[in-house]
């Protein structure tokens, strides 16, 4: 990244005791980037700050669908052999995604984020 990045951890928080932050100057996340953050840290919050004030707060949850973010772990899946975008949908089973092409179910802990 070319923009300045600030990382802080063990910062005092009135609600949580302590918290960590990552601040990226002049960067507004695309939906695909928000989905990556949500898969890694589904309880995270993203604050959009404009003119030194919080303009918007996003409370993350697992996305219902992720496109071109996660690699399928099935070695026989077509997405691992052809130049195409991967596509996963959230399954009825908690914390699980299913590949659109090979229908392999993958727990979020085993996802490979590209």
Backbone as a printed PyTorch tensor [residue, N CA C, xyz], in Angstrom:
tensor([[[  0.8260,  -1.1860,   0.0000],
         [  0.0000,   0.0000,   0.0000],
         [  0.8650,   1.2430,   0.0000]],

        [[  0.4150,   2.2160,  -0.7170],
         [  1.1420,   3.4720,  -0.7380],
         [  0.6790,   4.4200,   0.3600]],

        [[ -0.5550,   4.2620,   0.8270],
         [ -1.1000,   5.1370,   1.8760],
         [ -0.4970,   4.7590,   3.2270]],

        [[ -0.3890,   5.7290,   4.1310],
         [  0.1060,   5.4140,   5.4780],
         [ -0.8320,   4.4520,   6.2120]],

        [[ -0.2450,   3.4670,   6.8930],
         [ -1.0080,   2.4810,   7.6600],
         [ -0.5280,   2.5460,   9.1120]],

        [[ -1.4830,   2.6290,  10.0330],
         [ -1.1760,   2.6500,  11.4570],
         [ -1.8170,   1.4290,  12.0930]],

        [[ -1.0630,   0.7100,  12.8950],
         [ -1.5720,  -0.4730,  13.5920],
         [ -1.3960,  -0.2550,  15.0820]],

        [[ -2.4600,  -0.4950,  15.8190],
         [ -2.4020,  -0.3820,  17.2720],
         [ -3.0600,  -1.5870,  17.9170]],

        [[ -2.5160,  -2.0570,  19.0200],
         [ -3.1350,  -3.1680,  19.7340],
         [ -2.9880,  -2.9380,  21.2250]],

        [[ -3.8390,  -3.6040,  21.9830],
         [ -3.9250,  -3.4040,  23.4330],
         [ -4.2500,  -1.9530,  23.7810]],

        [[ -5.0940,  -1.3310,  22.9660],
         [ -5.5380,   0.0290,  23.2350],
         [ -6.7180,  -0.0220,  24.1970]],

        [[ -6.8090,   0.9140,  25.1140],
         [ -7.8910,   0.9150,  26.0980],
         [ -9.2310,   1.1600,  25.4140]],

        [[-10.2250,   0.3920,  25.8550],
         [-11.5780,   0.5070,  25.3320],
         [-12.5500,   0.4550,  26.5030]],

        [[-13.4620,   1.4150,  26.5570],
         [-14.4610,   1.4300,  27.6290],
         [-15.4080,   0.2510,  27.5660]],

        [[-15.7520,  -0.2140,  26.3620],
         [-16.7050,  -1.3180,  26.2020],
         [-16.0590,  -2.6930,  26.2900]],

        [[-14.8350,  -2.8180,  25.7390],
         [-14.2260,  -4.1400,  25.6210],
         [-12.9970,  -4.3320,  26.4910]],

        [[-12.5730,  -3.3280,  27.2080],
         [-11.3510,  -3.4440,  27.9960],
         [-10.1430,  -3.0410,  27.1820]],

        [[ -9.8870,  -3.7810,  26.0900],
         [ -8.8240,  -3.4130,  25.1670],
         [ -9.2580,  -3.7900,  23.7550]],

        [[ -8.6270,  -3.1590,  22.7810],
         [ -8.9670,  -3.4400,  21.3860],
         [ -7.7570,  -3.1810,  20.5110]],

        [[ -7.8580,  -3.6070,  19.2790],
         [ -6.8310,  -3.3460,  18.2830],
         [ -7.4390,  -2.5630,  17.1390]],

        [[ -6.6100,  -1.7800,  16.4540],
         [ -7.0960,  -1.0250,  15.3010],
         [ -6.0900,  -1.1090,  14.1670]],

        [[ -6.6010,  -0.9680,  12.9590],
         [ -5.7810,  -0.7870,  11.7740],
         [ -6.3640,   0.4330,  11.0690]],

        [[ -5.5650,   1.4590,  10.8950],
         [ -6.0070,   2.6950,  10.2510],
         [ -5.2710,   2.8270,   8.9240]],

        [[ -6.0490,   3.0010,   7.8490],
         [ -5.4750,   3.1880,   6.5260],
         [ -5.9430,   4.5480,   6.0260]],

        [[ -5.0240,   5.4480,   5.8330],
         [ -5.3630,   6.8040,   5.3920],
         [ -5.7850,   6.8190,   3.9300]],

        [[ -6.8120,   7.5980,   3.6490],
         [ -7.2800,   7.8190,   2.2710],
         [ -7.6000,   6.5200,   1.5300]],

        [[ -8.1520,   5.5510,   2.2320],
         [ -8.5060,   4.2670,   1.6190],
         [ -9.9390,   3.9280,   1.9740]],

        [[-10.7550,   3.7050,   0.9570],
         [-12.1220,   3.2530,   1.1580],
         [-12.2170,   1.8510,   0.5820]],

        [[-12.6060,   0.9000,   1.3950],
         [-12.5950,  -0.5060,   1.0070],
         [-13.6900,  -0.8260,   0.0000]],

        [[-13.3210,  -1.6020,  -1.0180],
         [-14.2890,  -2.1510,  -1.9640],
         [-15.0050,  -3.3080,  -1.2720]],

        [[-16.1630,  -3.7110,  -1.8020],
         [-16.9390,  -4.7840,  -1.1750],
         [-16.1320,  -6.0740,  -1.0820]],

        [[-15.3350,  -6.3790,  -2.0870],
         [-14.5210,  -7.5940,  -2.0630],
         [-13.5150,  -7.5410,  -0.9140]],

        [[-12.9650,  -6.3710,  -0.6430],
         [-12.0230,  -6.2170,   0.4670],
         [-12.7450,  -6.3340,   1.8040]],

        [[-13.9490,  -5.7910,   1.8920],
         [-14.7600,  -5.9180,   3.1120],
         [-15.0720,  -7.3900,   3.3590]],

        [[-15.3830,  -8.1430,   2.3070],
         [-15.6680,  -9.5780,   2.4450],
         [-14.4520, -10.3290,   2.9780]],

        [[-13.2590,  -9.9650,   2.5310],
         [-12.0480, -10.6120,   3.0360],
         [-11.8760, -10.3480,   4.5280]],

        [[-12.0810,  -9.1110,   4.9290],
         [-11.9690,  -8.7700,   6.3530],
         [-13.0070,  -9.5460,   7.1470]],

        [[-14.2350,  -9.6230,   6.6220],
         [-15.3110, -10.3210,   7.3280],
         [-15.0190, -11.8100,   7.4910]],

        [[-14.3790, -12.4230,   6.5100],
         [-14.0390, -13.8400,   6.6160],
         [-12.9510, -14.0820,   7.6490]],

        [[-12.0320, -13.1350,   7.7690],
         [-10.9380, -13.2650,   8.7290],
         [-11.3840, -12.8670,  10.1300]],

        [[-12.1580, -11.7870,  10.2270],
         [-12.5820, -11.2450,  11.5260],
         [-14.0590, -10.8610,  11.4640]],

        [[-14.9630, -11.8570,  11.5680],
         [-16.3970, -11.5860,  11.3780],
         [-17.0250, -10.6860,  12.4380]],

        [[-16.3600, -10.4620,  13.5410],
         [-16.9180,  -9.5790,  14.5740],
         [-16.2790,  -8.1950,  14.5540]],

        [[-15.4660,  -7.9300,  13.5430],
         [-14.7920,  -6.6290,  13.4420],
         [-15.7820,  -5.5360,  13.0530]],

        [[-15.3760,  -4.3070,  13.2810],
         [-16.1560,  -3.1420,  12.8670],
         [-15.2680,  -2.2760,  11.9930]],

        [[-15.8640,  -1.7090,  10.9460],
         [-15.1430,  -0.7820,  10.0900],
         [-15.7850,   0.5840,  10.2500]],

        [[-14.9800,   1.5650,  10.6160],
         [-15.4600,   2.9370,  10.7620],
         [-14.9340,   3.7680,   9.6030]],

        [[-15.8330,   4.4760,   8.9440],
         [-15.4580,   5.4160,   7.8910],
         [-15.3910,   6.7870,   8.5430]],

        [[-14.2270,   7.4200,   8.4630],
         [-14.0300,   8.7140,   9.1110],
         [-13.8320,   9.7800,   8.0390]],

        [[-14.6530,  10.8200,   8.1270],
         [-14.5410,  11.9730,   7.2170],
         [-14.4870,  13.2330,   8.0680]],

        [[-13.5700,  14.1200,   7.7450],
         [-13.4240,  15.3710,   8.4990],
         [-13.2740,  15.1180,   9.9990]],

        [[-12.4970,  14.1000,  10.3470],
         [-12.1580,  13.7700,  11.7370],
         [-13.3530,  13.2870,  12.5680]],

        [[-14.4380,  12.8950,  11.9160],
         [-15.6080,  12.3680,  12.6300],
         [-16.0370,  11.0550,  11.9840]],

        [[-16.6110,  10.1620,  12.8030],
         [-17.1080,   8.8930,  12.2830],
         [-18.3500,   9.1750,  11.4500]],

        [[-18.2550,   8.9200,  10.1470],
         [-19.3650,   9.1670,   9.2330],
         [-20.2370,   7.9220,   9.0710]],

        [[-19.6290,   6.7480,   9.2450],
         [-20.3620,   5.4990,   9.0320],
         [-19.6780,   4.3790,   9.8080]],

        [[-20.4850,   3.4670,  10.3490],
         [-19.9560,   2.2810,  11.0260],
         [-20.5290,   1.0430,  10.3550]],

        [[-19.6510,   0.1040,  10.0270],
         [-20.0840,  -1.1680,   9.4650],
         [-19.7560,  -2.2680,  10.4660]],

        [[-20.7650,  -3.0000,  10.8830],
         [-20.5590,  -4.1600,  11.7400],
         [-20.5380,  -5.3720,  10.8190]],

        [[-19.4210,  -6.0580,  10.7930],
         [-19.2330,  -7.1470,   9.8440],
         [-19.8840,  -8.4390,  10.3080]],

        [[-20.3300,  -9.2000,   9.3500],
         [-20.8010, -10.5680,   9.5390],
         [-20.2910, -11.3660,   8.3400]],

        [[-20.3870, -12.6790,   8.4280],
         [-19.9810, -13.4810,   7.2810],
         [-20.8540, -13.1100,   6.0880]],

        [[-20.2510, -12.8610,   4.9150],
         [-21.0450, -12.5270,   3.7320],
         [-21.8110, -13.7530,   3.2340]],

        [[-22.9600, -13.5100,   2.6220],
         [-23.7640, -14.6210,   2.0830],
         [-23.1040, -15.2680,   0.8830]],

        [[-22.3990, -14.4460,   0.1040],
         [-21.7320, -14.9510,  -1.0910],
         [-20.3860, -14.2580,  -1.2350]],

        [[-19.3740, -15.0180,  -1.6440],
         [-18.0650, -14.4390,  -1.9140],
         [-17.6240, -14.8630,  -3.3130]],

        [[-17.2300, -13.8720,  -4.1100],
         [-16.8140, -14.1210,  -5.4870],
         [-15.3680, -13.6750,  -5.6470]],

        [[-14.5470, -14.5850,  -6.1370],
         [-13.1460, -14.3140,  -6.4430],
         [-12.3520, -13.8740,  -5.2180]],

        [[-12.6930, -14.4270,  -4.0620],
         [-12.0050, -14.1030,  -2.8100],
         [-11.3700, -15.3480,  -2.2090]],

        [[-12.0540, -16.4810,  -2.3290],
         [-11.6460, -17.7260,  -1.6770],
         [-11.2840, -18.7700,  -2.7320]],

        [[-10.2430, -19.5250,  -2.4650],
         [ -9.8330, -20.6090,  -3.3570],
         [-10.5010, -21.9070,  -2.9090]],

        [[-10.9680, -22.6870,  -3.8600],
         [-11.5910, -23.9750,  -3.5210],
         [-10.5030, -24.9730,  -3.1380]],

        [[-10.7520, -25.7170,  -2.0600],
         [ -9.7550, -26.6800,  -1.5890],
         [ -9.8520, -28.0280,  -2.3040]],

        [[-10.8680, -28.1820,  -3.1580],
         [-11.0170, -29.4220,  -3.9140],
         [-10.0480, -29.3810,  -5.1040]],

        [[ -9.0390, -30.2550,  -5.1370],
         [ -8.0630, -30.2050,  -6.2300],
         [ -8.6720, -30.5010,  -7.6020]],

        [[ -9.8410, -31.1280,  -7.6350],
         [-10.4890, -31.4470,  -8.9060],
         [-11.4790, -30.3750,  -9.3570]],

        [[-11.6770, -29.3410,  -8.5540],
         [-12.6210, -28.2740,  -8.8980],
         [-12.1360, -27.5450, -10.1590]],

        [[-13.0650, -27.2170, -11.0290],
         [-12.7310, -26.5440, -12.2910],
         [-12.0350, -25.2090, -12.0660]],

        [[-12.3230, -24.5440, -10.9510],
         [-11.7060, -23.2390, -10.6810],
         [-10.2080, -23.3490, -10.4360]],

        [[ -9.7280, -24.5490, -10.1350],
         [ -8.2930, -24.7610,  -9.9280],
         [ -7.5650, -25.1360, -11.2180]],

        [[ -8.3380, -25.2750, -12.3220],
         [ -7.7330, -25.6860, -13.5890],
         [ -8.0360, -24.7340, -14.7440]],

        [[ -9.0300, -23.9070, -14.5940],
         [ -9.4300, -22.9700, -15.6330],
         [ -9.3680, -21.5440, -15.0760]],

        [[ -9.0790, -20.5670, -15.9390],
         [ -9.0340, -19.1720, -15.4690],
         [-10.4460, -18.6040, -15.2890]],

        [[-10.9840, -18.8100, -14.1130],
         [-12.3400, -18.3360, -13.8170],
         [-12.4300, -17.9040, -12.3650]],

        [[-13.4140, -17.0690, -12.0840],
         [-13.6110, -16.5850, -10.7190],
         [-14.2580, -17.6710,  -9.8760]],

        [[-13.8020, -17.7800,  -8.6430],
         [-14.4360, -18.7060,  -7.7140],
         [-15.7030, -18.0670,  -7.1700]],

        [[-16.6220, -18.8960,  -6.7310],
         [-17.8930, -18.3980,  -6.2000],
         [-18.3520, -19.3490,  -5.0970]],

        [[-18.5700, -18.7950,  -3.9180],
         [-19.0130, -19.5850,  -2.7810],
         [-20.2560, -18.9530,  -2.1810]],

        [[-21.1740, -19.7960,  -1.7340],
         [-22.3660, -19.3200,  -1.0360],
         [-22.3610, -19.8680,   0.3780]],

        [[-22.8970, -19.0780,   1.2800],
         [-22.9890, -19.4980,   2.6780],
         [-23.9570, -20.6760,   2.7610]],

        [[-23.5580, -21.7150,   3.4660],
         [-24.3760, -22.9170,   3.6040],
         [-25.3230, -22.7860,   4.7890]],

        [[-26.2850, -23.7010,   4.8570],
         [-27.2230, -23.7250,   5.9740],
         [-26.5100, -24.0970,   7.2740]],

        [[-25.4200, -24.8470,   7.1630],
         [-24.6200, -25.2230,   8.3230],
         [-23.7890, -24.0040,   8.7320]],

        [[-23.7630, -23.7070,  10.0060],
         [-23.0520, -22.5190,  10.5080],
         [-21.5790, -22.5300,  10.1250]],

        [[-21.0720, -21.3440,   9.7580],
         [-19.6500, -21.1310,   9.4560],
         [-19.1370, -22.0070,   8.3160]],

        [[-19.9910, -22.2640,   7.3260],
         [-19.6240, -23.1240,   6.2060],
         [-20.0090, -22.4620,   4.8920]],

        [[-19.1430, -22.6120,   3.8910],
         [-19.4110, -22.1250,   2.5440],
         [-19.3570, -23.2950,   1.5790]],

        [[-20.1280, -23.1830,   0.4730],
         [-20.1920, -24.2420,  -0.5240],
         [-19.7600, -23.6820,  -1.8750]],

        [[-18.8550, -24.3920,  -2.5430],
         [-18.3800, -23.9920,  -3.8620],
         [-19.5300, -24.1180,  -4.8620]],

        [[-19.7110, -23.0910,  -5.6620],
         [-20.7760, -23.0700,  -6.6660],
         [-20.5650, -24.1440,  -7.7250]],

        [[-19.3150, -24.4840,  -8.0220],
         [-19.0170, -25.3860,  -9.1240],
         [-18.9360, -26.8470,  -8.7150]],

        [[-18.1790, -27.1650,  -7.6700],
         [-18.0120, -28.5710,  -7.2870],
         [-18.8520, -28.9610,  -6.0750]],

        [[-19.4990, -27.9770,  -5.4460],
         [-20.3790, -28.1760,  -4.2860],
         [-19.6500, -28.7040,  -3.0510]],

        [[-18.3330, -28.4810,  -2.9750],
         [-17.5690, -28.8750,  -1.7970],
         [-17.8810, -27.9020,  -0.6670]],

        [[-18.2500, -28.4290,   0.4830],
         [-18.5110, -27.6060,   1.6680],
         [-17.1960, -27.3970,   2.4090]],

        [[-16.9480, -26.1270,   2.8040],
         [-15.6980, -25.7840,   3.4750],
         [-16.0160, -24.9370,   4.6980]],

        [[-15.4810, -25.3460,   5.8480],
         [-15.6360, -24.5550,   7.0620],
         [-14.7890, -23.2880,   6.9450]],

        [[-15.2570, -22.1810,   7.5060],
         [-14.5290, -20.8990,   7.3800],
         [-13.1000, -21.0010,   7.9120]],

        [[-12.8490, -21.8550,   8.8720],
         [-11.4910, -22.0100,   9.4030],
         [-10.5350, -22.6050,   8.3730]],

        [[-11.0770, -23.2890,   7.3640],
         [-10.2490, -23.9430,   6.3430],
         [-10.2120, -23.1750,   5.0190]],

        [[-10.8470, -22.0160,   4.9560],
         [-10.8640, -21.2450,   3.7250],
         [ -9.4750, -20.7090,   3.4050]],

        [[ -9.1620, -20.7080,   2.1270],
         [ -7.9050, -20.1350,   1.6360],
         [ -8.2740, -18.8380,   0.9280]],

        [[ -7.9380, -17.7170,   1.5530],
         [ -8.2980, -16.4150,   1.0010],
         [ -7.2000, -15.9660,   0.0590]],

        [[ -7.6070, -15.5890,  -1.1490],
         [ -6.6350, -15.1660,  -2.1790],
         [ -6.3700, -13.6850,  -2.0950]]])
